PDB file of C-alpha atoms in Angstrom:
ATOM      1  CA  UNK A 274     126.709  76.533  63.046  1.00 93.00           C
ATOM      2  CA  UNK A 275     125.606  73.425  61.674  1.00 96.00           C
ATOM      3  CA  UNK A 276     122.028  74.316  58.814  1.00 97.00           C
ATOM      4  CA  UNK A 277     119.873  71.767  57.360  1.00 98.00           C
ATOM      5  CA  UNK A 278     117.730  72.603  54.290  1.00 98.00           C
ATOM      6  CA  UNK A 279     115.500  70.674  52.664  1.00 98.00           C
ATOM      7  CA  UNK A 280     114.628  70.586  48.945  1.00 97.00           C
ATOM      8  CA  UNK A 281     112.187  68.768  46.120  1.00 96.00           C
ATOM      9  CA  UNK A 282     108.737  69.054  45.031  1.00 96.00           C
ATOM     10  CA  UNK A 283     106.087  70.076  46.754  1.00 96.00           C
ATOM     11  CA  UNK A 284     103.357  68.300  45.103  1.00 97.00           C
ATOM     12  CA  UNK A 285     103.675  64.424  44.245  1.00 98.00           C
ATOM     13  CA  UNK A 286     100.898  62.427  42.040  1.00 97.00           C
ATOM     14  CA  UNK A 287      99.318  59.417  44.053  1.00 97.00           C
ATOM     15  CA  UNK A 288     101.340  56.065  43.061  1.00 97.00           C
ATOM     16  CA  UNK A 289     104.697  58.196  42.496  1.00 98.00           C
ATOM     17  CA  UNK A 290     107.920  58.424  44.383  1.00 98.00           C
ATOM     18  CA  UNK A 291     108.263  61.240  46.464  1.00 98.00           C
ATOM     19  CA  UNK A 292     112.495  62.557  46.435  1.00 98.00           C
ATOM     20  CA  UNK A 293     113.334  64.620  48.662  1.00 98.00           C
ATOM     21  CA  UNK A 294     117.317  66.142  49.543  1.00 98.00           C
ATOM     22  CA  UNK A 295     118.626  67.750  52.696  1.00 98.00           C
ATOM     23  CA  UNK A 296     121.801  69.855  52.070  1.00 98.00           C
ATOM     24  CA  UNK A 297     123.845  70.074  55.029  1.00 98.00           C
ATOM     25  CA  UNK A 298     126.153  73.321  55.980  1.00 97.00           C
ATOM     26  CA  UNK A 299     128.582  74.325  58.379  1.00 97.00           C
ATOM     27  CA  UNK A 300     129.111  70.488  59.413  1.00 96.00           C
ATOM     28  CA  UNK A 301     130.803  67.261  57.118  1.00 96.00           C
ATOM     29  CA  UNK A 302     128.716  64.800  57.076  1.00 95.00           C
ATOM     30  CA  UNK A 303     131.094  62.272  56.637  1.00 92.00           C
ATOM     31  CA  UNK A 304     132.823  63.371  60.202  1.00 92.00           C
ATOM     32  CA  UNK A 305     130.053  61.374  61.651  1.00 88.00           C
ATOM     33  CA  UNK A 306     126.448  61.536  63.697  1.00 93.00           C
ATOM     34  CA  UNK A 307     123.455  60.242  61.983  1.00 94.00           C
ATOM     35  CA  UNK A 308     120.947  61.882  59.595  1.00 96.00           C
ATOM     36  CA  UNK A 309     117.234  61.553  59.662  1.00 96.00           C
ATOM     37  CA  UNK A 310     113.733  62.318  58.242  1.00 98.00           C
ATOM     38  CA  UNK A 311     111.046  62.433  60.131  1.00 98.00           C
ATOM     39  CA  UNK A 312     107.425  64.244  59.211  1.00 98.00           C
ATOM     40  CA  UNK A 313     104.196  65.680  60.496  1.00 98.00           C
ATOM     41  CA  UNK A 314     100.970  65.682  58.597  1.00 97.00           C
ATOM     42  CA  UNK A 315      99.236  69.045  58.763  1.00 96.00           C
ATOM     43  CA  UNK A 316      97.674  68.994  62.599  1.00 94.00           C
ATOM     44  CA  UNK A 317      99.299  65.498  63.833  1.00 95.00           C
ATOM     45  CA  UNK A 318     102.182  64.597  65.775  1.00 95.00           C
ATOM     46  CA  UNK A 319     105.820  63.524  64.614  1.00 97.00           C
ATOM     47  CA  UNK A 320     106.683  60.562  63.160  1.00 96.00           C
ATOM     48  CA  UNK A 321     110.294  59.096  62.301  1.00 96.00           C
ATOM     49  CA  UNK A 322     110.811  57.686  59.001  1.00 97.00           C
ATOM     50  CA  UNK A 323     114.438  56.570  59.334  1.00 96.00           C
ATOM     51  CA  UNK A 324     117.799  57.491  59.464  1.00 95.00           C
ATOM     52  CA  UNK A 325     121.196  56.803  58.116  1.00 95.00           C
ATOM     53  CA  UNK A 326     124.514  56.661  59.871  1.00 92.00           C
ATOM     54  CA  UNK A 327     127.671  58.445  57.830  1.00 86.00           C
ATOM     55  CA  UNK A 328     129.383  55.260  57.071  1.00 86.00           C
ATOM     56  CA  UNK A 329     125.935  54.270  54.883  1.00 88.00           C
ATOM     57  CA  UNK A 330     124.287  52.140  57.445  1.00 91.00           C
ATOM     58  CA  UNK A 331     120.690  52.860  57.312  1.00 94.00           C
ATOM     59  CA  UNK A 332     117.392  52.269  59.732  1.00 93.00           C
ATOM     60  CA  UNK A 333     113.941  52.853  58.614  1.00 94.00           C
ATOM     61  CA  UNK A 334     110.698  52.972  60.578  1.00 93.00           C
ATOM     62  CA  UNK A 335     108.720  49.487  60.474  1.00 91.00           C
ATOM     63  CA  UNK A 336     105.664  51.106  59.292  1.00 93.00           C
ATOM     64  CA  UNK A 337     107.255  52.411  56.312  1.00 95.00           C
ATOM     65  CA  UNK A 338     110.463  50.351  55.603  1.00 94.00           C
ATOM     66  CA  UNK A 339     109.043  48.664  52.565  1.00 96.00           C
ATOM     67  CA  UNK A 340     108.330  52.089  50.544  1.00 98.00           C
ATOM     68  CA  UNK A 341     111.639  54.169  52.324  1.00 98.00           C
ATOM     69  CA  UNK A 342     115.172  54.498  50.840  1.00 98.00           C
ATOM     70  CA  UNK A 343     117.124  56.929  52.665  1.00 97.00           C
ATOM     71  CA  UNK A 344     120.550  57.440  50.799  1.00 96.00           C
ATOM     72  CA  UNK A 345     123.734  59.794  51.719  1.00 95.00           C
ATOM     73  CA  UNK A 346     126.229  61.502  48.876  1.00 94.00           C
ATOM     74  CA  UNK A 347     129.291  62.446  51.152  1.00 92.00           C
ATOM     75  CA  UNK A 348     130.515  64.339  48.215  1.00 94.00           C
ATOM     76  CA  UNK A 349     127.880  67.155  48.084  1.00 96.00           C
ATOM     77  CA  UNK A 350     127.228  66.656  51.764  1.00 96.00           C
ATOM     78  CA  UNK A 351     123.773  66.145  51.436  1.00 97.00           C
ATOM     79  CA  UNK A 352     121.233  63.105  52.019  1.00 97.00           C
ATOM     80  CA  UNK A 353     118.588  62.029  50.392  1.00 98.00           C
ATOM     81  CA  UNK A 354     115.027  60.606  50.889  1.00 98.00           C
ATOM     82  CA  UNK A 355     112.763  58.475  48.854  1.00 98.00           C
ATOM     83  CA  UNK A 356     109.247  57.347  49.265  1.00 98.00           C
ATOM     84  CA  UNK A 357     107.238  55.029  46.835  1.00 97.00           C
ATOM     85  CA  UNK A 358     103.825  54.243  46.162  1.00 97.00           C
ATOM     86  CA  UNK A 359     102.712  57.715  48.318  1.00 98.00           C
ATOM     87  CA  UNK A 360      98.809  57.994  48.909  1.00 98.00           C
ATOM     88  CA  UNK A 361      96.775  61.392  50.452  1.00 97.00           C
ATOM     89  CA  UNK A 362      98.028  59.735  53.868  1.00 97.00           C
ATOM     90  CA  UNK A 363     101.853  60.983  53.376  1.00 98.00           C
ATOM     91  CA  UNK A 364     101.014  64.394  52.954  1.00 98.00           C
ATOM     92  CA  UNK A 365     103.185  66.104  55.511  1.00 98.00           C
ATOM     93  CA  UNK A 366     105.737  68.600  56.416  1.00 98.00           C
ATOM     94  CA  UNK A 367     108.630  66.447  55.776  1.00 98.00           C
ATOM     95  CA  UNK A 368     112.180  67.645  57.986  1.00 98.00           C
ATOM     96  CA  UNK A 369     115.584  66.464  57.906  1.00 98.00           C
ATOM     97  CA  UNK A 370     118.018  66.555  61.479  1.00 98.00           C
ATOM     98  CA  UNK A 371     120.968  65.845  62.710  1.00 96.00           C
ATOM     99  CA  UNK A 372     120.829  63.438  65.607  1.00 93.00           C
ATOM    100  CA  UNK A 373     123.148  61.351  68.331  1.00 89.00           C
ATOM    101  CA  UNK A 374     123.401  57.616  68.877  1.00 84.00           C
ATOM    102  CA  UNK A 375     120.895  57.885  71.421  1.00 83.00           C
ATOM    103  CA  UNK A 376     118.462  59.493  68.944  1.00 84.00           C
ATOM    104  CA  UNK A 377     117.938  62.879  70.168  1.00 92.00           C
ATOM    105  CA  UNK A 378     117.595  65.280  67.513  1.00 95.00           C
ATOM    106  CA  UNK A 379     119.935  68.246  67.973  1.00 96.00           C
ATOM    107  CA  UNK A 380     119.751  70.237  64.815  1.00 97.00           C
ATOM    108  CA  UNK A 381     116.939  70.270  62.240  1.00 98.00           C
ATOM    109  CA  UNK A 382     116.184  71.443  58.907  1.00 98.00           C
ATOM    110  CA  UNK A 383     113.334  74.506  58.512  1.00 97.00           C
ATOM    111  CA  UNK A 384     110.479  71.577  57.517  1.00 98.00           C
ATOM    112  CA  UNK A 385     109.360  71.422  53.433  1.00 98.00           C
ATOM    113  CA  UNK A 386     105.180  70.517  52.660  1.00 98.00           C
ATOM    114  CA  UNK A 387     105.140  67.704  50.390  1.00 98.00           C
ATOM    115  CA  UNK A 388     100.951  67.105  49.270  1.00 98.00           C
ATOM    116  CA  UNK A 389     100.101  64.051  47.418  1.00 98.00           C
ATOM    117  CA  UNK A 390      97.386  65.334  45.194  1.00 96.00           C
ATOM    118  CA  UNK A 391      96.529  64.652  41.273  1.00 95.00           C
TER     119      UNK A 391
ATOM    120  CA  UNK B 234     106.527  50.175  67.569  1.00 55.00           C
ATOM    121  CA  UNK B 235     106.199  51.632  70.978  1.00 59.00           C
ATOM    122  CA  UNK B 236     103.467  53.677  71.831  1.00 82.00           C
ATOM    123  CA  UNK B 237     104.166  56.748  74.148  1.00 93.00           C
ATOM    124  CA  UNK B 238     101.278  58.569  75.637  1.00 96.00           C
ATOM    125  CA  UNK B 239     101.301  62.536  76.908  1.00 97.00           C
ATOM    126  CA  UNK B 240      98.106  64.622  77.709  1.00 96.00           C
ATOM    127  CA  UNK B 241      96.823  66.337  74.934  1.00 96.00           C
ATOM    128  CA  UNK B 242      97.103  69.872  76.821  1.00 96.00           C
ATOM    129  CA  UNK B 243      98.080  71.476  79.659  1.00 97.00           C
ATOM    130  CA  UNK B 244      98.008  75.108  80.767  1.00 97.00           C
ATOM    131  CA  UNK B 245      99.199  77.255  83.405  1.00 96.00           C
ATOM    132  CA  UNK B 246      99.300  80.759  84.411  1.00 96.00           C
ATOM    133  CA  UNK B 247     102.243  82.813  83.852  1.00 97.00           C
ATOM    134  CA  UNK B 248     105.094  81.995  86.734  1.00 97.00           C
ATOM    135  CA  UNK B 249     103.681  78.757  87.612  1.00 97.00           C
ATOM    136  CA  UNK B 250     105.005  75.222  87.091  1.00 97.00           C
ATOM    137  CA  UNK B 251     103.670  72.642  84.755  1.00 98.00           C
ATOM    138  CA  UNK B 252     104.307  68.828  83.888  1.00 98.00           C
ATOM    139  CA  UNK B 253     104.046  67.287  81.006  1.00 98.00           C
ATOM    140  CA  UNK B 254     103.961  63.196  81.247  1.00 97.00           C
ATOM    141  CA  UNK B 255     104.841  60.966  78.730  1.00 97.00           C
ATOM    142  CA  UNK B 256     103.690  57.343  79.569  1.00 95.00           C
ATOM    143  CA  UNK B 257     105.273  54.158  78.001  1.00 92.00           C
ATOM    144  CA  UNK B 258     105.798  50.369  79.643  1.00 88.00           C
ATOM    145  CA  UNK B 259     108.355  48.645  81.067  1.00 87.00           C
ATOM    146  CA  UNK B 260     109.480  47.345  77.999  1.00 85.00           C
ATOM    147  CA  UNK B 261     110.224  51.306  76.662  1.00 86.00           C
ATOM    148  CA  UNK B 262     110.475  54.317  78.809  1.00 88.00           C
ATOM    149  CA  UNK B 263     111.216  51.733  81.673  1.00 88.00           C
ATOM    150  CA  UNK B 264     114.125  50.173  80.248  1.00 85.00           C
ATOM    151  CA  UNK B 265     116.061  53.166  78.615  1.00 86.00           C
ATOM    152  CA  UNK B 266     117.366  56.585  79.653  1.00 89.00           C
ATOM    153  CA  UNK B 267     117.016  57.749  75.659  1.00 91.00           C
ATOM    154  CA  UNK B 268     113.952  59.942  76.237  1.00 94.00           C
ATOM    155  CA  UNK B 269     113.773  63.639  74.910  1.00 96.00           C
ATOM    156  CA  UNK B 270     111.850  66.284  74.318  1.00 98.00           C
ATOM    157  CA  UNK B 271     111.119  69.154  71.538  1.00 98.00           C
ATOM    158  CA  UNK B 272     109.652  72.701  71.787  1.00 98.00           C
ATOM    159  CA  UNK B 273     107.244  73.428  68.438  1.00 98.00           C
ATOM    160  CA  UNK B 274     106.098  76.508  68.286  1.00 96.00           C
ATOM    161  CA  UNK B 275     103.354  76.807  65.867  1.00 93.00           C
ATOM    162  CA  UNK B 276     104.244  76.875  62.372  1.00 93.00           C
ATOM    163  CA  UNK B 277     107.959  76.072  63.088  1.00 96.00           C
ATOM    164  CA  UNK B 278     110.394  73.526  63.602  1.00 97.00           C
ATOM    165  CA  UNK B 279     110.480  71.320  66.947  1.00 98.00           C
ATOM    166  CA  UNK B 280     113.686  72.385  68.970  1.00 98.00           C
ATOM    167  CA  UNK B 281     115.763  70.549  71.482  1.00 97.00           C
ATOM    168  CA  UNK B 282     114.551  71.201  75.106  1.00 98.00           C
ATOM    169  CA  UNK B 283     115.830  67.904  77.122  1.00 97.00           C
ATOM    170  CA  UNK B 284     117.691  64.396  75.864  1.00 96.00           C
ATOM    171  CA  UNK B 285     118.737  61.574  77.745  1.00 94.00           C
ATOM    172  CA  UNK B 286     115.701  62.413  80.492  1.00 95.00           C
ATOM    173  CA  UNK B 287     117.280  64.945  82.254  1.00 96.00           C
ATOM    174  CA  UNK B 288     119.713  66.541  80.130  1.00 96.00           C
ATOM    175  CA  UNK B 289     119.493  70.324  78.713  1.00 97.00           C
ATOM    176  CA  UNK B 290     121.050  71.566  75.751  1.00 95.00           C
ATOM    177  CA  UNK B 291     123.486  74.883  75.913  1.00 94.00           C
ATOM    178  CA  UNK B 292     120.543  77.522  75.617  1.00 95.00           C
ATOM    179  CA  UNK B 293     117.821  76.216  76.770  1.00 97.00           C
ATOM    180  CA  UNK B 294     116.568  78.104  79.987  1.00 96.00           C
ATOM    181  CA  UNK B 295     117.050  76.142  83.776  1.00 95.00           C
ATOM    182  CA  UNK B 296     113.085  76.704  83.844  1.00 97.00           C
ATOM    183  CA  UNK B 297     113.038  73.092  81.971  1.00 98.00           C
ATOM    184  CA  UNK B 298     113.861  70.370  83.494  1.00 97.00           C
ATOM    185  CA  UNK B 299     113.560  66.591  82.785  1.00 97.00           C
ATOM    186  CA  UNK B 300     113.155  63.404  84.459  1.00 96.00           C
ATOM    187  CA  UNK B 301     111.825  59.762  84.804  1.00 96.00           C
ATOM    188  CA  UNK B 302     109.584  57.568  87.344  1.00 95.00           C
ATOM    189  CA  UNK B 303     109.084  53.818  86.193  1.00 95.00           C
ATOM    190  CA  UNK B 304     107.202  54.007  83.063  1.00 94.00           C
ATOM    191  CA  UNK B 305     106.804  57.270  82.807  1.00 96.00           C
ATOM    192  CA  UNK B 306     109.337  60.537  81.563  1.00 97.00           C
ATOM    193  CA  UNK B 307     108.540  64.024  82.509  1.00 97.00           C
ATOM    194  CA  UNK B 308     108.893  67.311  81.385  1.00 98.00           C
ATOM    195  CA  UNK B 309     108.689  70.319  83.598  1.00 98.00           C
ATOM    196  CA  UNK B 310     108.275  74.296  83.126  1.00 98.00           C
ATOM    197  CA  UNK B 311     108.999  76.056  86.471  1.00 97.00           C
ATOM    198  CA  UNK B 312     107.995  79.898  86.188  1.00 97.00           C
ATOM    199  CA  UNK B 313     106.477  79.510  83.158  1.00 97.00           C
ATOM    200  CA  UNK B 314     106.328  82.207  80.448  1.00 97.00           C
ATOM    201  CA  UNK B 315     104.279  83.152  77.042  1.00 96.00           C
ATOM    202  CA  UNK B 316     106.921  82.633  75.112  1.00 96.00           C
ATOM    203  CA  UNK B 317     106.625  78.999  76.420  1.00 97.00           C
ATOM    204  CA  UNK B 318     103.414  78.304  74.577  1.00 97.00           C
ATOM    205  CA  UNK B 319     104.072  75.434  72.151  1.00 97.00           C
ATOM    206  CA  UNK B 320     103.308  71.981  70.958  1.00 98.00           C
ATOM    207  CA  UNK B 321     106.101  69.906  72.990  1.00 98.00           C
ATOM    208  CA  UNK B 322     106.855  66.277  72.299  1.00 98.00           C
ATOM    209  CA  UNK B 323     108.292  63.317  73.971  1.00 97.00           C
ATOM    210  CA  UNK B 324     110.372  60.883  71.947  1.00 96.00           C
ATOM    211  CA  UNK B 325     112.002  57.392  72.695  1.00 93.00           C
ATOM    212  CA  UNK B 326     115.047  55.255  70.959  1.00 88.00           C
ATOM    213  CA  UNK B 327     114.479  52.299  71.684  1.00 80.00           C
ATOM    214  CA  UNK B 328     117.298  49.082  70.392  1.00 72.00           C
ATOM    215  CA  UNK B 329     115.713  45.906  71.843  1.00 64.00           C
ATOM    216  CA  UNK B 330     115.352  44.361  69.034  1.00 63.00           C
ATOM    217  CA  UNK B 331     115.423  46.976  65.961  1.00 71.00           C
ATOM    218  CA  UNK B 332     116.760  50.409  65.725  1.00 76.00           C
ATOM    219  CA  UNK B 333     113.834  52.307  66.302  1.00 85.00           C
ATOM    220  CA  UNK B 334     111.982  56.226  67.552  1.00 91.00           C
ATOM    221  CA  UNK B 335     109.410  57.155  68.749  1.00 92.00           C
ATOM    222  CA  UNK B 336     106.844  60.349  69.330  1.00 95.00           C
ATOM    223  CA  UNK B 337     104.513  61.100  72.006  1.00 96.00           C
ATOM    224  CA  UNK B 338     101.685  62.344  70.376  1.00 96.00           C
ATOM    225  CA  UNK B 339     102.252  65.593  71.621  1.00 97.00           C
ATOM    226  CA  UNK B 340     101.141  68.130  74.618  1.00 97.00           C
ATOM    227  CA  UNK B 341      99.600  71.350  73.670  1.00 97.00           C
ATOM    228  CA  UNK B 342     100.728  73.802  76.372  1.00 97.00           C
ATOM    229  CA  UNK B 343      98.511  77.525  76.851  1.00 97.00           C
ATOM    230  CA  UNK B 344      99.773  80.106  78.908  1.00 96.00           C
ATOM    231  CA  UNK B 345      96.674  81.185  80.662  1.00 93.00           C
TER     232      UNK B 345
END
């Protein structure tokens, strides 16, 4: 069965880089599919912040590609995501998933709350 | 990005049918077959109902079922249950131009 868990801080300073890892078990990562991030502030709707294929090839949402590195470490089967310059407006329950090439989401991680507070 | 539109909520009465819309353009839901939709219970993670419009996932009950007119994608709940009270959201790939998804912003469904 293929489990997604997410990991990092839970409270990031305005200005900073949130970091953020999703450890991947019971599938390799570098057998293929691709690996996303997508979040949900408290009360709203989803929003995809990118993804990256298992080869390295990596797509990011327009809205946020400027601030978004989304990075993969075959080794530990886990991926990785990184947002800069966070304000009060990327405080959200931030999930990692498994999807297809057609983008439909088949397996996702339990969902960590990341507030960006001082 | 693509904007895709659902109601805000629905409800229905336990055994009846509901619908759940999810409105794009031409351009969008029009165009491709890469819509699907996610169960959220409250305080949990969205789950896999229907992908590529009409398609259900092993597990998922026969009571949803999905499909597309024009611009708009549809999800339906024949005899519906509690348990079927949830958030549920529509999403879109889209590869026109960029690689790119897309959320509804999401149908609250009440079981009367």
């Amino acid at each position: 069965q293929v489990q997604l868990q997410e990991s990092g801080p839970g409270l990031v300073k305005p200005s900073e880089t949130l970091s953020l890892t999703c450890a991947v078990s019971g599938y390799s990562i570098s057998s293929g599919y691709y690996w996303g991030w997508i979040r949900q502030p408290p009360g709203k709707g989803l929003e995809w912040i990118g993804s990256i294929y298992h080869s390295g090839s990596t797509y990011y949402n327009p809205s946020l590609k400027s601030r978004v590195t989304i990075s993969v470490d075959t080794s530990k089967n886990q991926f990785s995501l990184r947002l800069s310059s966070v304000t009060a407006a990327d405080t959200a329950v931030y999930y990692c998933a498994r999807h297809s090439a057609s983008c439909y989401f088949g397996y996702w991680g339990q969902g960590t709350l990341v507030t960006v507070s001082s | 990005q693509s904007a895709l539109t659902q109601p805000p909520s629905v409800s229905g009465s336990p055994g009846q049918s509901v619908t759940i819309s999810c409105t794009g353009t031409s351009s969008d839901v029009g165009s491709y077959n890469r819509v699907s939709w996610y169960q959220q219970p409250p305080g949990t993670a969205p789950k896999l109902m229907i992908y590529e419009v009409t398609n259900r996932p092993s597990g998922v009950p026969d009571r949803f079922s999905g499909s597309k007119s024009g611009n708009t994608a549809s999800l339906t709940i024949s005899g519906l249950q509690a348990e079927d009270e949830a958030d549920y959201y529509c999403s879109l790939y889209t590869s026109s131009s960029t690689f790119d998804v897309v959320f509804g912003g999401g149908t609250k469904l009440t079981v009367l």
